[in-house]
PDB file of C-alpha atoms in Angstrom:
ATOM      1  CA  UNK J  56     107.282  99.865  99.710  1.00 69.00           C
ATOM      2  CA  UNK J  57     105.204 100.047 102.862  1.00 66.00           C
ATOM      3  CA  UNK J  58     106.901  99.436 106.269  1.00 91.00           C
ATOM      4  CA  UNK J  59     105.311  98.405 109.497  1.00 96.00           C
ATOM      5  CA  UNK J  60     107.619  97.769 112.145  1.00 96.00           C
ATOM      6  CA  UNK J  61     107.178  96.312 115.477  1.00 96.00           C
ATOM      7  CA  UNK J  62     109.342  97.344 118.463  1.00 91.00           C
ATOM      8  CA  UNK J  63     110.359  93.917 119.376  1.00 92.00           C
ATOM      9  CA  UNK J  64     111.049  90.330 117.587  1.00 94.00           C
ATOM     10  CA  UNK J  65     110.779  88.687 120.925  1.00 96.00           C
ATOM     11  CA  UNK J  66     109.569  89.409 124.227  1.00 96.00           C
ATOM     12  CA  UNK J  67     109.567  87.550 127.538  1.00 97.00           C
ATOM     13  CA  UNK J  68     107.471  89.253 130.515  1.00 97.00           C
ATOM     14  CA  UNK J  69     106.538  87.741 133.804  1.00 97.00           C
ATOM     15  CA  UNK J  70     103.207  86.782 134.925  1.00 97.00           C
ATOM     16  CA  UNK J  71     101.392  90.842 136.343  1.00 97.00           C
ATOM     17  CA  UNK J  72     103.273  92.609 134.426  1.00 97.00           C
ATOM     18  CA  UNK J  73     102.545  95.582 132.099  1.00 97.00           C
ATOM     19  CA  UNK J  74     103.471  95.006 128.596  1.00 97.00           C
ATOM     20  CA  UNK J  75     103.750  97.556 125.607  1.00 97.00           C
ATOM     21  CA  UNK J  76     104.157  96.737 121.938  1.00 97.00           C
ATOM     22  CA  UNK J  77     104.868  99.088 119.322  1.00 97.00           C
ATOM     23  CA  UNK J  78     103.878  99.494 116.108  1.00 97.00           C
ATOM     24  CA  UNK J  79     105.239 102.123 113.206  1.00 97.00           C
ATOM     25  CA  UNK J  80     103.675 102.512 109.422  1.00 96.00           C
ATOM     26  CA  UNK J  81     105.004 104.518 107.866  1.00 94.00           C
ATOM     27  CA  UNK J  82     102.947 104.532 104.418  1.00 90.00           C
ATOM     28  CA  UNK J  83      99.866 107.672 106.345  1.00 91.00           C
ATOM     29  CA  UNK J  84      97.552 104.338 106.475  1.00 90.00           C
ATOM     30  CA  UNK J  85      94.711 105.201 108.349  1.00 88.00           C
ATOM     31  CA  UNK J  86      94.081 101.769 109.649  1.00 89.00           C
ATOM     32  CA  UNK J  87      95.795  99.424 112.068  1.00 92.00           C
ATOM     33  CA  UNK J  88      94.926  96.594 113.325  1.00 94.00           C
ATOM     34  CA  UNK J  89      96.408  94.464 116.228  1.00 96.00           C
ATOM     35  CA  UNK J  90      96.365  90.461 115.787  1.00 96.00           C
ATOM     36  CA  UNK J  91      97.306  87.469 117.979  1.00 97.00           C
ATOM     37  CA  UNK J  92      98.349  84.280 116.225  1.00 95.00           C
ATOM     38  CA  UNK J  93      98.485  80.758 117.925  1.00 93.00           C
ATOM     39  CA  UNK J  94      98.672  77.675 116.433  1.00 87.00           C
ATOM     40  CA  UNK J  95      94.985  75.983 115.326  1.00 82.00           C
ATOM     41  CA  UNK J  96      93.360  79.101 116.091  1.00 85.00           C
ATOM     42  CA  UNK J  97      94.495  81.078 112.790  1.00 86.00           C
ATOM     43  CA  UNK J  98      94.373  85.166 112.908  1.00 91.00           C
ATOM     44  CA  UNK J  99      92.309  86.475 115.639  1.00 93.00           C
ATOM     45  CA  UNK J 100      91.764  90.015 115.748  1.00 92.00           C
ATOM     46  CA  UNK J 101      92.229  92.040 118.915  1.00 95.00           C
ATOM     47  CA  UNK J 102      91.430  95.752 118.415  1.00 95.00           C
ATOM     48  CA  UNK J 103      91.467  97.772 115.439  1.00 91.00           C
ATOM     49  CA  UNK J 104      91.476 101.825 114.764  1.00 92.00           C
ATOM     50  CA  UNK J 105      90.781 104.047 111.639  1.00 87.00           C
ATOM     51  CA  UNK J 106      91.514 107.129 113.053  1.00 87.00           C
ATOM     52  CA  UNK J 107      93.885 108.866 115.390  1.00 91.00           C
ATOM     53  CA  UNK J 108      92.623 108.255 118.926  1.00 88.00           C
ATOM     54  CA  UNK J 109      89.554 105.911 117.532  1.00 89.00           C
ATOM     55  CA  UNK J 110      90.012 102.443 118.393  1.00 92.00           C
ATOM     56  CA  UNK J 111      87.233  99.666 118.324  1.00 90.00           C
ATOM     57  CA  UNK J 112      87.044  96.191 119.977  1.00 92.00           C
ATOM     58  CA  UNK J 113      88.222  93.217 117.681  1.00 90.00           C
ATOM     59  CA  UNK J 114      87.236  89.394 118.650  1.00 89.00           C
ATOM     60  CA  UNK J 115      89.064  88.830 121.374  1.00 94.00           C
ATOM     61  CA  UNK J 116      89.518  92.554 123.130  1.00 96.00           C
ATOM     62  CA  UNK J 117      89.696  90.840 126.856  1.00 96.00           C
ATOM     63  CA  UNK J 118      92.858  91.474 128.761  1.00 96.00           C
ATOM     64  CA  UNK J 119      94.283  94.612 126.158  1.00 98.00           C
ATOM     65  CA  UNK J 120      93.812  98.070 125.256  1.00 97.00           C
ATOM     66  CA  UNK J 121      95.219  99.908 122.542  1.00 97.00           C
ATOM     67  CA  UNK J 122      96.489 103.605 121.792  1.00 97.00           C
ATOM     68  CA  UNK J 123      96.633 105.504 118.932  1.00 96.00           C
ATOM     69  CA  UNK J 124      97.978 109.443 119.530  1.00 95.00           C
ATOM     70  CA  UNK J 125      99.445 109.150 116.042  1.00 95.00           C
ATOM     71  CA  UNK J 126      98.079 108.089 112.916  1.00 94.00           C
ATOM     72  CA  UNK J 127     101.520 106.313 112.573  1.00 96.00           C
ATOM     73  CA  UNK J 128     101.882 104.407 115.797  1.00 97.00           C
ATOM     74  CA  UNK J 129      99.269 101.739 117.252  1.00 97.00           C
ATOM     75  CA  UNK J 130     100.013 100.356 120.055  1.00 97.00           C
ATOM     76  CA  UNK J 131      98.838  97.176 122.164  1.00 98.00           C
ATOM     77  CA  UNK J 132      98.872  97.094 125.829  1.00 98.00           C
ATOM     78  CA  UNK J 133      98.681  94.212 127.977  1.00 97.00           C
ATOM     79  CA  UNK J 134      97.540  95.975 131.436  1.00 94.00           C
ATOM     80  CA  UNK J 135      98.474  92.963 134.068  1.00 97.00           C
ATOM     81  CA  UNK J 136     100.174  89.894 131.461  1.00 97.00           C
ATOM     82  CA  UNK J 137      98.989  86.452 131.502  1.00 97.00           C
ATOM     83  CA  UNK J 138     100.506  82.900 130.726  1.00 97.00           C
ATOM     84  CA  UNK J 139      97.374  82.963 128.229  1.00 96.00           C
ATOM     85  CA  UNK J 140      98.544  85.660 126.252  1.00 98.00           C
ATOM     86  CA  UNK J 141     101.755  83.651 125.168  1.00 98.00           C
ATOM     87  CA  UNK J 142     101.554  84.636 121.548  1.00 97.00           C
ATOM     88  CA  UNK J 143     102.262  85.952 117.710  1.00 97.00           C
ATOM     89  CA  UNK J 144     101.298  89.384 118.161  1.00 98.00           C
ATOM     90  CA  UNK J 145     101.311  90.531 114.456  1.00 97.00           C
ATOM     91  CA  UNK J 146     100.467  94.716 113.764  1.00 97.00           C
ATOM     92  CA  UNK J 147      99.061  95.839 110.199  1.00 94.00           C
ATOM     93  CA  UNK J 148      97.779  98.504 108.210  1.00 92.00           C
ATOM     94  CA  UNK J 149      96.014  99.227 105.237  1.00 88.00           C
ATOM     95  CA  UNK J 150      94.499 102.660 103.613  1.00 83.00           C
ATOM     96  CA  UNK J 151      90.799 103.747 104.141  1.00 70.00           C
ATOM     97  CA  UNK J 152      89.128 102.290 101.834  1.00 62.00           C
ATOM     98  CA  UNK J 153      87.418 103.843  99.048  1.00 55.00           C
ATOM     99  CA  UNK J 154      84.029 102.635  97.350  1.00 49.00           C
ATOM    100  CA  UNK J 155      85.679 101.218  93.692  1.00 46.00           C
ATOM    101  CA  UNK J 156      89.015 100.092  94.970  1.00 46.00           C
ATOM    102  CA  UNK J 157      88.251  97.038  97.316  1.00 48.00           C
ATOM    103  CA  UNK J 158      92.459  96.093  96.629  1.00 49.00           C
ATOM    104  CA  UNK J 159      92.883  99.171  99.156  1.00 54.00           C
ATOM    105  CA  UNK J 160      91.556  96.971 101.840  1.00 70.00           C
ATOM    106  CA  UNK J 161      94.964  95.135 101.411  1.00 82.00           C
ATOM    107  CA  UNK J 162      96.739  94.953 105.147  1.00 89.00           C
ATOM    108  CA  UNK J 163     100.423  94.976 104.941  1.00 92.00           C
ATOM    109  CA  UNK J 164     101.972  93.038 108.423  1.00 95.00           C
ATOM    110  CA  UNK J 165     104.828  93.806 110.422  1.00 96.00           C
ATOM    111  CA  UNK J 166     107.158  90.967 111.224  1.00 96.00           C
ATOM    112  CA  UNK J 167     105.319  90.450 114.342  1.00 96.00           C
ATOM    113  CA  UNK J 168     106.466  89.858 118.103  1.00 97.00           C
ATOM    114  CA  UNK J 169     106.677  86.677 119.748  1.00 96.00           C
ATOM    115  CA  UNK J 170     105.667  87.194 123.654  1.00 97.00           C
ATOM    116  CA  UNK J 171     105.747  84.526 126.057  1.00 97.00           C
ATOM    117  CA  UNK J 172     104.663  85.289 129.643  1.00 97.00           C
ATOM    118  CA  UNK J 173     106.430  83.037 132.502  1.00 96.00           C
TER     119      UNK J 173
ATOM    120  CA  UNK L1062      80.443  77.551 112.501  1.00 76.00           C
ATOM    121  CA  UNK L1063      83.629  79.476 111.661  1.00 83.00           C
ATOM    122  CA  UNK L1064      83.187  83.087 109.650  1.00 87.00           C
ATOM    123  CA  UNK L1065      85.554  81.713 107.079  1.00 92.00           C
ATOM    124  CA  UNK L1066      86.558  78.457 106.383  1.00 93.00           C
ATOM    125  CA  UNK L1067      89.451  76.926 104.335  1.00 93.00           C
ATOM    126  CA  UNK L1068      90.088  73.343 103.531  1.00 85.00           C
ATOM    127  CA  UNK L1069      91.990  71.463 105.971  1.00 75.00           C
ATOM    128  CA  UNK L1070      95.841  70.478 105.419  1.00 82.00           C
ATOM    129  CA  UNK L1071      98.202  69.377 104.633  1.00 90.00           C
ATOM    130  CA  UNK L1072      98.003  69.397 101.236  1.00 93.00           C
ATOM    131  CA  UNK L1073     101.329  67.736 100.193  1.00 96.00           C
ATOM    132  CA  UNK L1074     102.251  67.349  96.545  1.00 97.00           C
ATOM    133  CA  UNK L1075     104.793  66.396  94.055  1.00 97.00           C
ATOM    134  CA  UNK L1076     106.825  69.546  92.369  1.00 97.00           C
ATOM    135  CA  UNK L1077     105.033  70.359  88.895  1.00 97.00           C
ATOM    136  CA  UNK L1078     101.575  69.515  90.722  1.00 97.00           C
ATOM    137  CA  UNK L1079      98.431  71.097  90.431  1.00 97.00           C
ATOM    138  CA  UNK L1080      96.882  72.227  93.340  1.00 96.00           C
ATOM    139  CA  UNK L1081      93.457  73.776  94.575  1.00 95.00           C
ATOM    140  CA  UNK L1082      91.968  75.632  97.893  1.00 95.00           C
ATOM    141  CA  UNK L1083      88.879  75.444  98.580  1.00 94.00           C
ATOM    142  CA  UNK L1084      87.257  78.499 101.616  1.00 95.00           C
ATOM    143  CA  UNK L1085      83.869  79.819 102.027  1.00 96.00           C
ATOM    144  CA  UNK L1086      82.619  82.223 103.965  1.00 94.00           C
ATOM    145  CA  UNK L1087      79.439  82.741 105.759  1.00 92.00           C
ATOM    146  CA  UNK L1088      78.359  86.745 105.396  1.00 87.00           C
ATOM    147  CA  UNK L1089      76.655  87.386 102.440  1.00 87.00           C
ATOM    148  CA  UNK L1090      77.777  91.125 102.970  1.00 84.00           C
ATOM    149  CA  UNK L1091      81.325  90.633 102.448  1.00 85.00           C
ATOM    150  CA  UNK L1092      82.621  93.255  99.866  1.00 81.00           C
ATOM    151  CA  UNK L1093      86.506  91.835  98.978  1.00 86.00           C
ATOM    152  CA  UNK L1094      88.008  89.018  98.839  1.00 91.00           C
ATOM    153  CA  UNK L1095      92.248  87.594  99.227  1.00 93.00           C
ATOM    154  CA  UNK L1096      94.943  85.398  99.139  1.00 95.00           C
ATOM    155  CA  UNK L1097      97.234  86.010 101.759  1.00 96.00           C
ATOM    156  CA  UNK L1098     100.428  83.637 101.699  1.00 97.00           C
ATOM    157  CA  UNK L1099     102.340  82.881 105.328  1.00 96.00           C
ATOM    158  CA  UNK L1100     105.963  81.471 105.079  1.00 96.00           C
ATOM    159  CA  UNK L1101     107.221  79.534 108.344  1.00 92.00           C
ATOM    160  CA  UNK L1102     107.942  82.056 110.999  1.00 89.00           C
ATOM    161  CA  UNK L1103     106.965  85.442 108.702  1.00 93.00           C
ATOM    162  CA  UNK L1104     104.170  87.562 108.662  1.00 95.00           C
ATOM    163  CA  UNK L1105     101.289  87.107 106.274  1.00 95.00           C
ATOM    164  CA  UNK L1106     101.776  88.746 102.766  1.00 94.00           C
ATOM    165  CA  UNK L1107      99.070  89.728  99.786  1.00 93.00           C
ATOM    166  CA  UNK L1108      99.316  86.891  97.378  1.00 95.00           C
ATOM    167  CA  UNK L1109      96.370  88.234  95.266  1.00 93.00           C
ATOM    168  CA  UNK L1110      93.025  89.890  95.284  1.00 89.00           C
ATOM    169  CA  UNK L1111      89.848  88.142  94.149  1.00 90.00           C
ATOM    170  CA  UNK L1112      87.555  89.200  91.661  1.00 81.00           C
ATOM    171  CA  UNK L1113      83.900  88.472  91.050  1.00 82.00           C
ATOM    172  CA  UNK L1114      85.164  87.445  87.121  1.00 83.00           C
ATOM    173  CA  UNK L1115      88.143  85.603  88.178  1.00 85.00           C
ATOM    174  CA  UNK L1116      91.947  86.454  88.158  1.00 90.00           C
ATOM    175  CA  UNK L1117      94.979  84.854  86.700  1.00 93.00           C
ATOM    176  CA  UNK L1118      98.213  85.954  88.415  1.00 93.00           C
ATOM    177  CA  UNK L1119     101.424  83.755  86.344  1.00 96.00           C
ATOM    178  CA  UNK L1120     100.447  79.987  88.189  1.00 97.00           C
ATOM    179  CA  UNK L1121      98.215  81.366  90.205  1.00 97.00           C
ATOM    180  CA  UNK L1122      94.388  81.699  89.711  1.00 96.00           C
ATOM    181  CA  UNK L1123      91.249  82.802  92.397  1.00 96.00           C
ATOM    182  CA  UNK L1124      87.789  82.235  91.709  1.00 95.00           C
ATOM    183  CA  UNK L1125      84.964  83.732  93.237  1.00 94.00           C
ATOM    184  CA  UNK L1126      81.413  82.561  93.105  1.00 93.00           C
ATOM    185  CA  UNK L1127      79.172  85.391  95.261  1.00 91.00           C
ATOM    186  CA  UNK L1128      75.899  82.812  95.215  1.00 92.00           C
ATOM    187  CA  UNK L1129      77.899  80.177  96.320  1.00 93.00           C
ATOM    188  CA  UNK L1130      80.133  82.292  99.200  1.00 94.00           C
ATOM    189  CA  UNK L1131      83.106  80.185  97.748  1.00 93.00           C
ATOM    190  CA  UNK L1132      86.798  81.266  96.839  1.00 95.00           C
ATOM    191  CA  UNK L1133      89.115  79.230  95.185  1.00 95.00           C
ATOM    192  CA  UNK L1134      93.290  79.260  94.814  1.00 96.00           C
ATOM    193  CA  UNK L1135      94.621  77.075  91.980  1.00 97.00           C
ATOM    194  CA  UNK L1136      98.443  76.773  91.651  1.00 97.00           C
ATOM    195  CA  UNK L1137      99.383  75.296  88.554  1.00 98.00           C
ATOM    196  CA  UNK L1138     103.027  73.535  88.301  1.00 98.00           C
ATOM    197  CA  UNK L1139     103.695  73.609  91.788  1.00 98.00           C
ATOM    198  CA  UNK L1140     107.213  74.957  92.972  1.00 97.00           C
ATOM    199  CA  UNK L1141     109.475  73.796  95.856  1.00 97.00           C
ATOM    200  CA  UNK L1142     109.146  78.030  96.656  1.00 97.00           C
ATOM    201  CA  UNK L1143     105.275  77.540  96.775  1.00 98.00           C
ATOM    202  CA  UNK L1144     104.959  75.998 100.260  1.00 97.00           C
ATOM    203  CA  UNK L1145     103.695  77.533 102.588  1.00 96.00           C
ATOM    204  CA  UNK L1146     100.743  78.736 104.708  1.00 95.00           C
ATOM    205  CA  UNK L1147      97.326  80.059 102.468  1.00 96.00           C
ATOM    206  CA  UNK L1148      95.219  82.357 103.919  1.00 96.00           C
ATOM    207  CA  UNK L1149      91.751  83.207 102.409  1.00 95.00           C
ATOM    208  CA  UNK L1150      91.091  86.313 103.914  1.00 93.00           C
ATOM    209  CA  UNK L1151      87.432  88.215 103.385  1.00 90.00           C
ATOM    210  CA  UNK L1152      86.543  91.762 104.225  1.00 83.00           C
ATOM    211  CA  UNK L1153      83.092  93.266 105.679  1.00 72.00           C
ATOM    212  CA  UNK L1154      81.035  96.643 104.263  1.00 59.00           C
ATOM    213  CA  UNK L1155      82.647  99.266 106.569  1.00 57.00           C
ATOM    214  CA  UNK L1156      84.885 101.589 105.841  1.00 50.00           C
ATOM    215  CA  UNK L1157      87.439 100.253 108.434  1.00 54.00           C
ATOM    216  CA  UNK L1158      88.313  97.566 105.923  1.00 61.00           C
ATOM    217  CA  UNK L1159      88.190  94.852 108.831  1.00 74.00           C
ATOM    218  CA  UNK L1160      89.593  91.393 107.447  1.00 84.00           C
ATOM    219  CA  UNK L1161      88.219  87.925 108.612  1.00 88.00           C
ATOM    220  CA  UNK L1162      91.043  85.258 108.026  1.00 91.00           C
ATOM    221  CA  UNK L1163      90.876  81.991 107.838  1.00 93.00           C
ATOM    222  CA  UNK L1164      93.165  79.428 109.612  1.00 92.00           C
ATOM    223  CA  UNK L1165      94.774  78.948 106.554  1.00 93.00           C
ATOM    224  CA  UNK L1166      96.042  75.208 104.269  1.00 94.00           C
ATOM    225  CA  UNK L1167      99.592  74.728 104.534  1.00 94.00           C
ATOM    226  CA  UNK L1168     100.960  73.384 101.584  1.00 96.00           C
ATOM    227  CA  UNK L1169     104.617  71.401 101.137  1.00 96.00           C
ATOM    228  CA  UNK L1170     106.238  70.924  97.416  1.00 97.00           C
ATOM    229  CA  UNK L1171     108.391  68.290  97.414  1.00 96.00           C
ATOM    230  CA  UNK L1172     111.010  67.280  94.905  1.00 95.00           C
TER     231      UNK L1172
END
């Protein structure tokens, strides 16, 4: 079974601060993917990677940055927090994909964090 | 106009309903195609892939029509187990595998 853990079920930061969020996969994906959830707004994507120390911008990239030193850890950064980034933050991988086997594209989640920024 | 678009809920339905999804998506590019279902609180899980000819998974069935951009989810004999959040989910040409979701039909079975 593939596991993707995230450091933290719940988080509460105050406004400036610098947040860090984990996440662990531990099935040699070579994807992750960092997502923010709020309610109406569905599954937004922030950055993704497919590689070790590659990372490219998602939809909504503004106000995070992202690290990737090991192809098992992805991690989301929140340089100076905001009341606006009150969120889901949900982490997930899936395996490079391959030409014939779109089903690779599948993205297994982690259990995601829930961040809220007084 | 949204990437991907699913129907709007609630969908709310009698146990041993049937029940369909309707999404669509706007890039004619798009190279695979899912079902993701989202319980209250959880993280978003593969319900099944879509194919171009169609899959049958138990109660569950996707459709695909390429010309059309549409995907379908049909649940046959609803169960109290089967609500929760749907998410059509549709993924580009490149090699990262990036997904689009959309922001999903919640559906309640009731007894």
């Amino acid at each position: 079974d593939v596991k993707v853990t995230q450091s933290s079920r719940y988080l509460v930061k105050r406004t400036g601060e610098k947040v860090f969020l984990e996440c662990v996969q531990d099935m040699d994906h070579e994807n992750m993917f960092w997502y923010r959830q709020d309610p109406g707004l569905g599954l937004r994507l922030i950055y993704f990677s497919y590689d070790v120390k590659m990372k490219e911008k998602g939809d909504i990239p503004e106000g995070y940055s992202v690290s990737r030193e090991k192809k098992e850890r992805f991690s989301l950064i929140l340089e100076s927090a905001s009341t606006n980034q009150t969120s889901m933050y949900l982490c997930a991988s899936s395996p490079l994909r391959t030409a014939s086997h779109s089903v690779q594209d599948t993205q297994y989640f982690g259990p995601g964090t829930r961040l809220t920024v007084l | 106009r949204k990437e991907v678009e699913q129907d709007p809920g609630p969908f709310n339905v009698p146990e041993g309903a049937t029940v369909a999804f309707n999404c669509t998506y706007s890039n004619s590019a798009s190279q695979s195609f899912f079902w993701y279902r989202q319980d209250c609180r959880k993280e978003p899980k593969l319900l099944m892939s879509v194919y171009s000819s169609g899959n049958e998974d138990g109660r569950f069935t996707a459709q695909l029509n390429r010309a059309s951009q549409y995907i379908s989810l049909l649940i046959r004999d609803s169960k109290l187990s089967d609500s929760a959040t749907y998410l059509c989910v549709v993924n580009g040409h490149t090699n990262a595998g990036k997904s689009t979701f959309g922001d999903g039909t919640t559906l309640t079975v009731k007894p």
